[in-house]
Short mmCIF file of C-alpha atoms in Angstrom, two decimals:
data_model
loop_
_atom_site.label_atom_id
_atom_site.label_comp_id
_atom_site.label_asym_id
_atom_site.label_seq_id
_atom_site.Cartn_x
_atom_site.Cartn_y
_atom_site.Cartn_z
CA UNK C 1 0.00 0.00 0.00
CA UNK C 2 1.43 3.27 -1.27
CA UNK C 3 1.44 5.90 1.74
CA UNK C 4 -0.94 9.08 0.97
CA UNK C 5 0.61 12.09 1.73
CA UNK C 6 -1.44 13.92 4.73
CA UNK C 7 -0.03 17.61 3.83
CA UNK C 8 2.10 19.52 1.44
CA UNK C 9 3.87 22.01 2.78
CA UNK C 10 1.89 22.31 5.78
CA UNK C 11 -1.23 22.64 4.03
CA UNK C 12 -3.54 19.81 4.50
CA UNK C 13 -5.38 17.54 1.62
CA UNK C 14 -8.39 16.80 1.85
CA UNK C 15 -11.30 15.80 -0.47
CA UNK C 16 -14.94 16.51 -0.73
CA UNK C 17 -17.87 15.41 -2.54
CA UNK C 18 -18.40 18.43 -5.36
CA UNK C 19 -22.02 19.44 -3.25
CA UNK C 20 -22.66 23.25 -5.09
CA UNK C 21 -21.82 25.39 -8.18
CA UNK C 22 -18.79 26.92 -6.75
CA UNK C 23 -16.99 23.57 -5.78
CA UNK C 24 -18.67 21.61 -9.19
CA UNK C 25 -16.86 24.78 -10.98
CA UNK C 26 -13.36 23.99 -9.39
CA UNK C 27 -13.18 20.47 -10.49
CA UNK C 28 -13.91 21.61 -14.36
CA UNK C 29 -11.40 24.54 -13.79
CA UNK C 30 -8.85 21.37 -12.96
CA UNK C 31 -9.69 19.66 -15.40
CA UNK C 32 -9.58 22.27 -17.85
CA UNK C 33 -6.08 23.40 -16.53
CA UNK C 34 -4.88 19.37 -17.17
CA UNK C 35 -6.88 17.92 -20.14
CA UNK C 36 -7.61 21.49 -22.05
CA UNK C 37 -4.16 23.56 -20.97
CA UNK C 38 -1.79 20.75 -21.10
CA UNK C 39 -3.13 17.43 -23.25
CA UNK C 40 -5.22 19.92 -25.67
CA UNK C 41 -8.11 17.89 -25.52
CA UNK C 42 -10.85 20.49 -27.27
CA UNK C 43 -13.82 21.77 -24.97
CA UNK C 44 -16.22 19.82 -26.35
CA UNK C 45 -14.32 16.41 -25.85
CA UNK C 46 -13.74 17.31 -22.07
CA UNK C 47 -17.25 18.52 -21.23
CA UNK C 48 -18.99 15.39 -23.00
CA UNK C 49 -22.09 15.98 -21.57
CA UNK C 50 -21.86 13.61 -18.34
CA UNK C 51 -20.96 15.88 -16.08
CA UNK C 52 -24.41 16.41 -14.67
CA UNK C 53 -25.23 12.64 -14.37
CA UNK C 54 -22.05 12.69 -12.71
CA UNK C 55 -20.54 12.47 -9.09
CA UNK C 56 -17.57 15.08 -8.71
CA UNK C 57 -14.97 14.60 -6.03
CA UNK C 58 -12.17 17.17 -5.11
CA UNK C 59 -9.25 17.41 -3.66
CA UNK C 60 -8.02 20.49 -2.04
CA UNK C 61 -4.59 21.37 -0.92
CA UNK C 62 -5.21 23.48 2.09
CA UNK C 63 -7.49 25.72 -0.05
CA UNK C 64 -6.63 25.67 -3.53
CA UNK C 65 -8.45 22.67 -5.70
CA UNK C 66 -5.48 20.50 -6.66
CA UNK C 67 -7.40 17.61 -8.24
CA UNK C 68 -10.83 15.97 -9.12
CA UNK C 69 -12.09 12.95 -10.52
CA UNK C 70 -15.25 12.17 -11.71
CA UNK C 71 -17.76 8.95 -11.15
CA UNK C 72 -20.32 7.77 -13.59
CA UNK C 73 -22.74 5.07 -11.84
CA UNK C 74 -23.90 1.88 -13.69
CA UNK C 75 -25.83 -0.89 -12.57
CA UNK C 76 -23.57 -3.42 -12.16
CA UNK C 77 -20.07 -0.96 -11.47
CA UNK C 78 -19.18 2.39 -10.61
CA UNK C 79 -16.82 4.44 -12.63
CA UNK C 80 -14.50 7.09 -12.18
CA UNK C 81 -13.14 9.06 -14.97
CA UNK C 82 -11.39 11.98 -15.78
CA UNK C 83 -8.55 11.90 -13.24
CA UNK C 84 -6.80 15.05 -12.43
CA UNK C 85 -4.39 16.35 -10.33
CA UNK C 86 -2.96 19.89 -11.26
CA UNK C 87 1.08 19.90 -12.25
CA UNK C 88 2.44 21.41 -9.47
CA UNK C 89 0.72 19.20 -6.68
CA UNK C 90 1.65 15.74 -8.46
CA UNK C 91 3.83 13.10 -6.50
CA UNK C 92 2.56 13.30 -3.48
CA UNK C 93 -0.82 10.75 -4.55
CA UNK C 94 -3.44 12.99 -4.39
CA UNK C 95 -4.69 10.67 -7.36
CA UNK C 96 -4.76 7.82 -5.00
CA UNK C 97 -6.60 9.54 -2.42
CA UNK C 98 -9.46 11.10 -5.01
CA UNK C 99 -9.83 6.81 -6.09
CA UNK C 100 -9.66 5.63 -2.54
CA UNK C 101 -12.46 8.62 -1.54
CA UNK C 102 -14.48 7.17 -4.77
CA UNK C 103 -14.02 3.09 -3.40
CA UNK C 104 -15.43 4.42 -0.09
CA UNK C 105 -18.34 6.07 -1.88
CA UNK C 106 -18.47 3.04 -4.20
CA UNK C 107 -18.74 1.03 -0.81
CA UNK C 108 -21.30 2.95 0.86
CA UNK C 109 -24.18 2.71 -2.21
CA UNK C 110 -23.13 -0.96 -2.18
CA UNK C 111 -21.33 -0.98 -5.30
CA UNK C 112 -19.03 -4.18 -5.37
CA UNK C 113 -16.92 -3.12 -9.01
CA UNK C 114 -15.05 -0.27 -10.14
CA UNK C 115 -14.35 -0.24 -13.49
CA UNK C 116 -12.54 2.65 -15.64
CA UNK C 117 -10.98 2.92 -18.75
CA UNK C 118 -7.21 3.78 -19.22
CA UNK C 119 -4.81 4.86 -21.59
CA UNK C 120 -2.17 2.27 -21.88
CA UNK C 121 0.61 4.29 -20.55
CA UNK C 122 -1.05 4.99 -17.57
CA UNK C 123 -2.20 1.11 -17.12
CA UNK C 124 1.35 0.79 -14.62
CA UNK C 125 -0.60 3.80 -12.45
CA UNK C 126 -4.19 1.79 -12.33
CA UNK C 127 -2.53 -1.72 -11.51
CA UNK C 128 0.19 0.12 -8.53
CA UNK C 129 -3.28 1.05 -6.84
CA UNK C 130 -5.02 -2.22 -6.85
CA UNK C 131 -6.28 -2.23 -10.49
CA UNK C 132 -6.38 -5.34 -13.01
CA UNK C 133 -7.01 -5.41 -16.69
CA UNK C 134 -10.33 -6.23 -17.45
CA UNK C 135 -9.23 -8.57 -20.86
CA UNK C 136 -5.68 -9.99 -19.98
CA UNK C 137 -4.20 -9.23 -23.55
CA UNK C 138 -1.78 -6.72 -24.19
CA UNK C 139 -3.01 -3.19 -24.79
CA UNK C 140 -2.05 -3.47 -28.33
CA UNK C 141 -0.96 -0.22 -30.93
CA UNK C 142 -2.16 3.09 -30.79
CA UNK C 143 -1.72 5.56 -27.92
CA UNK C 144 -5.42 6.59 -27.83
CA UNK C 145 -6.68 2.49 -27.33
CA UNK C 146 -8.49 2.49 -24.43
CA UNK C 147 -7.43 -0.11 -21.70
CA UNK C 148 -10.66 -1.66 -19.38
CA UNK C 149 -9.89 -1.48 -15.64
CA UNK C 150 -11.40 -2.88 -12.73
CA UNK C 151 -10.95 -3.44 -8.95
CA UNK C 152 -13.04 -4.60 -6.26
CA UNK C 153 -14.57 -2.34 -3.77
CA UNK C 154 -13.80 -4.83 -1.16
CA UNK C 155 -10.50 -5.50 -1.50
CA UNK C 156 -11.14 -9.12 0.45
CA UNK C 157 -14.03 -10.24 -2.06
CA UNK C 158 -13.26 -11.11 -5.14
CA UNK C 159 -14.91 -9.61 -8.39
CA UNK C 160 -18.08 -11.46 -9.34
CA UNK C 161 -18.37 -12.66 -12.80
CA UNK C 162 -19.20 -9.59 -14.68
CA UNK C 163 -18.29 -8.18 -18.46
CA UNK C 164 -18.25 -4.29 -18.78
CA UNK C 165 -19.93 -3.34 -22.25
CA UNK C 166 -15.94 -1.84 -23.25
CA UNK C 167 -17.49 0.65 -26.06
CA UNK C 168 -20.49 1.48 -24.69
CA UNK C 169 -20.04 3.72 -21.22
CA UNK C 170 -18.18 6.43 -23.18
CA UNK C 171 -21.11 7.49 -25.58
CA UNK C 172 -23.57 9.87 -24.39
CA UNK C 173 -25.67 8.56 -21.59
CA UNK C 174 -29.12 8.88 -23.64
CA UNK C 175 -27.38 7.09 -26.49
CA UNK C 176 -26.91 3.79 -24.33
CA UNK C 177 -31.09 3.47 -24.51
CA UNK C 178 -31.64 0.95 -26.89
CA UNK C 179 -35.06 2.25 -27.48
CA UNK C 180 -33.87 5.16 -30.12
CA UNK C 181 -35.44 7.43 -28.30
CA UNK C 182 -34.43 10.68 -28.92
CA UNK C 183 -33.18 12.95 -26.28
CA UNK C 184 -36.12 14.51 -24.08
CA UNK C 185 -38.73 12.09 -25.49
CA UNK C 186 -41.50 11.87 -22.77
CA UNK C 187 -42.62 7.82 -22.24
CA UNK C 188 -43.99 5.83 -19.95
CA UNK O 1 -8.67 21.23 -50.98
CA UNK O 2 -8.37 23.32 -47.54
CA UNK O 3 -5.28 24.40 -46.92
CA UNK O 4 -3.51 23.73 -43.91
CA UNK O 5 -1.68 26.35 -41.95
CA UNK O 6 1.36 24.26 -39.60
CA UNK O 7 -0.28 22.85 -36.69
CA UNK O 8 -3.06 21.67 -38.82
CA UNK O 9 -5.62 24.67 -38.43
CA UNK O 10 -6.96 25.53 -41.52
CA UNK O 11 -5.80 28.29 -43.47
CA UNK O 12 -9.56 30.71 -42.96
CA UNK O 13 -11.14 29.93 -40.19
CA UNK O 14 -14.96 30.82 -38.96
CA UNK O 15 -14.51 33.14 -36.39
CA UNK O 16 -16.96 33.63 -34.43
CA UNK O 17 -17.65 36.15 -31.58
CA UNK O 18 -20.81 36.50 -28.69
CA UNK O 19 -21.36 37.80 -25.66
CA UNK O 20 -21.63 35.19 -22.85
CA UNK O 21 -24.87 35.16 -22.06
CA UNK O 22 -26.20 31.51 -20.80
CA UNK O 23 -24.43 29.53 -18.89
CA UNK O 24 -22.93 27.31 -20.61
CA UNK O 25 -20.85 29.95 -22.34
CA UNK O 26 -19.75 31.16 -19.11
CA UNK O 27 -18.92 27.71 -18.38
CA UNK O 28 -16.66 27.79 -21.86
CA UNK O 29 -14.69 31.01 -20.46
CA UNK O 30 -14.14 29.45 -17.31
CA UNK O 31 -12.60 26.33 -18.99
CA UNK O 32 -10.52 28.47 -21.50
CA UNK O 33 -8.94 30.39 -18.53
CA UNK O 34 -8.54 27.51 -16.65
CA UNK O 35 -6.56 25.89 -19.46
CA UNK O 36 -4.49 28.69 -19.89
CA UNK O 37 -4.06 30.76 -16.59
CA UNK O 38 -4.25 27.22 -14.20
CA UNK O 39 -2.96 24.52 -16.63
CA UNK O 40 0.39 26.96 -18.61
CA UNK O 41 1.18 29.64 -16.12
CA UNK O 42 0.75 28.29 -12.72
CA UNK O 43 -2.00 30.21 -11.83
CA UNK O 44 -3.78 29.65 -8.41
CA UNK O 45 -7.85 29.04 -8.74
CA UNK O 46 -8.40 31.66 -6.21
CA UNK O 47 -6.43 34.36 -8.19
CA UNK O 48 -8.23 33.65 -11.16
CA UNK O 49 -11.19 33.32 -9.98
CA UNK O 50 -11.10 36.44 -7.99
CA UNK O 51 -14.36 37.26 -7.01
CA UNK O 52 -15.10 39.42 -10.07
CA UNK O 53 -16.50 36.88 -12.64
CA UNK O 54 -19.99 38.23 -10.93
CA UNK O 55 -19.29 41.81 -11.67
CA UNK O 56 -18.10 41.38 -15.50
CA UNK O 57 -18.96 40.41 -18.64
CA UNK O 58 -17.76 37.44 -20.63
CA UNK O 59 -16.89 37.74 -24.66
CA UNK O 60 -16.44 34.03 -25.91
CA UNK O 61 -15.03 33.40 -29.60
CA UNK O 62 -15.06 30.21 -30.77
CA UNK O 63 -12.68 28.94 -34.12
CA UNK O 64 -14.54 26.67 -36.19
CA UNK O 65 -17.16 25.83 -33.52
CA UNK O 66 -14.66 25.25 -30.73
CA UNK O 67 -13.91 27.62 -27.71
CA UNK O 68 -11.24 29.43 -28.52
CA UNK O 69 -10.47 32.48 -27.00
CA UNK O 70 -12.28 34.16 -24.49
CA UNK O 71 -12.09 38.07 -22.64
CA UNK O 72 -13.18 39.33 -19.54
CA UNK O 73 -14.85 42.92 -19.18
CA UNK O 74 -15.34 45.15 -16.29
CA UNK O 75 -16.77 48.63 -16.43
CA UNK O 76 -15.61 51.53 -14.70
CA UNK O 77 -16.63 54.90 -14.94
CA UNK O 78 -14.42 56.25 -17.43
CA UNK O 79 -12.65 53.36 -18.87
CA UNK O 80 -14.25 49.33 -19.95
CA UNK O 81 -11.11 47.08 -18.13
CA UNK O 82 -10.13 44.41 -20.88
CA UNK O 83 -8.85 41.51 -18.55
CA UNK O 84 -8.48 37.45 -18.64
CA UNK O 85 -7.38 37.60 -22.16
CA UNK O 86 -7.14 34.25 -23.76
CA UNK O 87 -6.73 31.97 -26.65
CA UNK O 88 -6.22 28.50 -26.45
CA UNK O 89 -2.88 26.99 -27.41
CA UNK O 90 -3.94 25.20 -30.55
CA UNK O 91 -5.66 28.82 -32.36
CA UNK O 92 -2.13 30.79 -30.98
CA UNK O 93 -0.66 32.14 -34.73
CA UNK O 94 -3.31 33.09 -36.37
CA UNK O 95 -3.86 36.56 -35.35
CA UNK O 96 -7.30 35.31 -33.80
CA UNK O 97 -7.10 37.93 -30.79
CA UNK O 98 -6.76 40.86 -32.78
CA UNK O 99 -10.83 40.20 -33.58
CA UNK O 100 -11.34 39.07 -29.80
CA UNK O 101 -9.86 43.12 -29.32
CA UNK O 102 -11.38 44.86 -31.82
CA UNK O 103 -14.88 43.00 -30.86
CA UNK O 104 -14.26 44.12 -27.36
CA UNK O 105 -13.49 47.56 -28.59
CA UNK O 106 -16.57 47.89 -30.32
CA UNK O 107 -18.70 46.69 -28.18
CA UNK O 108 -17.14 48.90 -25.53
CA UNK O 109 -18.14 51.88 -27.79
CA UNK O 110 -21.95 50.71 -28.09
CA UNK O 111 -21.91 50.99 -24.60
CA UNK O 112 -20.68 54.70 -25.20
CA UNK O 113 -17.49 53.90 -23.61
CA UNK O 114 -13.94 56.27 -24.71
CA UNK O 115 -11.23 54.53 -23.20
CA UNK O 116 -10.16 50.81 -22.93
CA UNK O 117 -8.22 49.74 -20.05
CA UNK O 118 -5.68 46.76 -19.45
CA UNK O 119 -2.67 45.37 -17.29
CA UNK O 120 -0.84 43.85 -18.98
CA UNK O 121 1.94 41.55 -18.83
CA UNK O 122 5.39 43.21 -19.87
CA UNK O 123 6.43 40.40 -22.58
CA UNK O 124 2.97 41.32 -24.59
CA UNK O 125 3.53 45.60 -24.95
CA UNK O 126 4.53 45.10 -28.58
CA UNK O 127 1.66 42.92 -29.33
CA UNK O 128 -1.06 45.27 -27.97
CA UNK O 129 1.02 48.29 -29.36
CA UNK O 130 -0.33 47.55 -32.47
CA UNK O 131 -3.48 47.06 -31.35
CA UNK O 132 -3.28 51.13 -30.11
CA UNK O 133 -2.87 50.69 -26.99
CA UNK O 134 0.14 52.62 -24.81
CA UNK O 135 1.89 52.89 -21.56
CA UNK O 136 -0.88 55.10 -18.92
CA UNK O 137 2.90 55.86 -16.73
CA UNK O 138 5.95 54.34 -16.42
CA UNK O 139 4.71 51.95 -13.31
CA UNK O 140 5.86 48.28 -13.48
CA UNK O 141 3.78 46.25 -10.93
CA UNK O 142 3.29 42.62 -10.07
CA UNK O 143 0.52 40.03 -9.20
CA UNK O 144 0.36 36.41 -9.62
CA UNK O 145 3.72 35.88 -10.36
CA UNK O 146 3.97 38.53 -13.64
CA UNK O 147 5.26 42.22 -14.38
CA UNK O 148 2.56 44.29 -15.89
CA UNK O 149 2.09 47.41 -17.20
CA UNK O 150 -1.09 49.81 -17.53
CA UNK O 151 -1.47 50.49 -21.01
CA UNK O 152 -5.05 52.34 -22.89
CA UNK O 153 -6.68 52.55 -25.88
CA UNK O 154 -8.90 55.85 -26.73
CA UNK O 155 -11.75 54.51 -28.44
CA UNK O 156 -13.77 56.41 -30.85
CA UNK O 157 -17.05 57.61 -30.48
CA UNK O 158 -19.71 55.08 -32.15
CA UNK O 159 -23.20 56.30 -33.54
CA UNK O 160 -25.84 55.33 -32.22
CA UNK O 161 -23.83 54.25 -28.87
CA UNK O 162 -26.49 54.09 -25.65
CA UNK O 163 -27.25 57.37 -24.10
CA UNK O 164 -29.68 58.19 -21.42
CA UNK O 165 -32.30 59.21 -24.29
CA UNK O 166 -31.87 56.06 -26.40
CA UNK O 167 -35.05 54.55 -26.56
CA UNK O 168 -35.43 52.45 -23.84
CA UNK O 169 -36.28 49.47 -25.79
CA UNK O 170 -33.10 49.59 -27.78
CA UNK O 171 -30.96 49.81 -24.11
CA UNK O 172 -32.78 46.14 -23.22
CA UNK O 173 -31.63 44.51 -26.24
CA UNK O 174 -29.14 42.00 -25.79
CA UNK O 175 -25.78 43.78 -25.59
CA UNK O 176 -24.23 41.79 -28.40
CA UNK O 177 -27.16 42.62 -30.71
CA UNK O 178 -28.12 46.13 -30.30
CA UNK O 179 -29.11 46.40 -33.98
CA UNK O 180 -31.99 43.98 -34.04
CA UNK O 181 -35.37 43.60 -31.79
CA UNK O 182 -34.95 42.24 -28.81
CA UNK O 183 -36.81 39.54 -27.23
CA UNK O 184 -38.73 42.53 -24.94
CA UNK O 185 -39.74 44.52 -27.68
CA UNK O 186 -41.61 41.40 -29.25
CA UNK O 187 -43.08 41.25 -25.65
CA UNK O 188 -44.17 44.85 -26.17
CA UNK O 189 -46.53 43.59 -28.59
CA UNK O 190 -48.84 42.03 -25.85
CA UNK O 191 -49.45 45.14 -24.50
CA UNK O 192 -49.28 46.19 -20.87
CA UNK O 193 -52.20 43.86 -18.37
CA UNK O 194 -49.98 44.73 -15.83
CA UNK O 195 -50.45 41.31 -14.24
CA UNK O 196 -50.01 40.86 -10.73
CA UNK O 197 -50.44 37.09 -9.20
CA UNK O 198 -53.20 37.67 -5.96
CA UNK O 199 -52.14 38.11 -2.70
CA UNK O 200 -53.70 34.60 -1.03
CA UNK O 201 -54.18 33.91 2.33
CA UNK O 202 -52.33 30.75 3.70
CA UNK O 203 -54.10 27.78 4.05
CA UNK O 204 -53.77 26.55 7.55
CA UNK O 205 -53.68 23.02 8.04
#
């Protein structure tokens, strides 16, 4: 078990469940600072439109936001994305701490599977903390393949047989009804 | 066949420049600031977001249907402060921010403003040179870890820019569109009921 860092500096980390405007606003101003400022992924690939069916948790360093991640929540797993710390707070696992605050949330709605979906360089980070591949083969070509993740909630029960649908949980949400419904429809 | 400036922008972009005005546009500023004042230059959140988004007004230009660039506005009594100036790495080169100023600058001037405003870091004076603007003094100061200067623009006068007996229709129109109806003046056409919901007494249960 990696040790979390308690303070930088003498400022303390600590996380929080995004619960208002203001604090939902920080986590896309870190993620805009990571995935916009420094991996120029455009706007409108960052904000995908999940962020309101979304669970946002923070990190703070004393006061300052240092790092968010976000959970998505499926039947059968919970799943946290868009993993960020900010540059100048990185090495001292503030990542660690935003997945362990998610496995506790995981835990407390009774959610027995995380899963998430990786780049393949950053498949050593996932599997340090706990994580397994999904599908044992290699990642394969391409630095943009996508790499299934998953780790138990309860670190002493194993995973129950279960099979993520890989391509789906990245679409838009209303796209994963099979019904064709479009967006807004009213039904009953 | 488009052609392809380096960096693989196209050679003529669309340009195109609103005034923030729901909130998912704010949302868009936020993000492009973020990228650029949190994610390249170290900025702290609570510097730039400083307690003054809530007192200004947002510009947002997007390239091509992206977010792009974005400018913050605050108005004083004798000057419109141009701040939180940016344009996403990726549009950088193509002279994009020239129309993000001279937008600014007319809009500025609808609002019957004379004089734009700015602090701005040292390394940029060239760049907004040729946009007209120059040094208010010789003061060098410092915030958030960069030199600045206070440098102006004299803006000239615009017909037909808001005064206290433009018709007060034309004043509610949205700010970025002063030259068509507004939403309220189509409301006009209902007339005036002057509807008031009834005062009710609480039911007690």
């Amino acid at each position: 078990m990696q040790t979390i860092a308690q303070s930088i500096g003498g400022e303390v980390i600590t996380t929080k469940l995004a619960m208002k405007m203001e604090d939902t606003l920080q986590a896309f101003a870190v993620r805009a600072a990571c995935f916009m400022g420094e991996l120029e992924v455009p706007f409108s690939e960052e904000f995908d439109g999940h962020d309101f069916g979304a669970t946002h948790v923070i990190a703070y360093v004393g006061d300052e936001p240092a790092g968010t991640v976000r959970v998505r929540w499926f039947q059968s797993f919970a799943m946290p994305e868009r993993l960020a710390v900010i540059q100048r707070f990185r090495g001292h696992s503030i990542g660690h701490l935003l997945l362990e605050r998610v496995r506790k949330l995981a835990e407390s709605r009774g959610c027995s599977t995380l899963y998430a979906q990786a780049l393949p360089g950053d498949v050593r980070y996932w599997e340090r903390q706990g994580w397994r591949r999904l599908v044992a083969e290699e990642a394969g070509a391409g630095a943009k393949r996508i790499v299934a993740m998953i780790k138990a909630v309860d670190p002493s029960k194993p995973l129950p047989e279960f099979e993520a649908p890989e391509q789906l949980s990245l679409r838009h949400e209303p796209q994963l009804d099979a019904s064709g419904l479009p967006l807004g429809t009213v039904s009953n | 066949m488009t052609v392809q400036k380096p960096g693989g922008m196209p050679a003529h972009p669309v340009i195109t420049i609103k005034l923030a005005s729901t909130s998912d546009e704010m949302m868009q500023c936020y993000a492009l600031r973020a990228a650029v004042y949190m994610g390249e230059q170290n900025c702290p959140y609570w510097e730039e977001f400083d307690g003054n988004d809530y007192t200004a007004t947002h510009i947002i230009m997007y390239v091509d249907g992206e977010p792009a660039g974005s400018m913050r506005l605050r108005w004083f009594q004798s000057f419109c402060k141009f701040e939180r100036c940016v344009v996403l790495r990726r549009y950088r080169g193509l002279g994009v921010h020239h129309h993000l100023n001279a937008w600014c600058k007319d809009f500025a001037r609808r609002k019957g403003y004379k004089r734009a405003y700015v602090h701005l870091q040292r390394r940029l004076l060239p760049m907004m040179e040729k946009e007209g603007f120059r040094r208010v003094d010789d003061r060098i100061f410092n915030f958030s870890d960069h030199e600045y200067y206070a440098v102006y623009c004299d803006l000239e006068p615009m017909e037909g820019a808001v005064k206290l007996d433009t018709d007060p229709l034309v004043t509610n129109r949205p700010e970025d569109r002063m030259d068509a109806p507004g939403i309220l003046e189509q409301s006009a056409a209902r007339g005036a009921s002057n509807p008031h919901a009834p005062r009710v007494e609480r039911l007690v249960n």
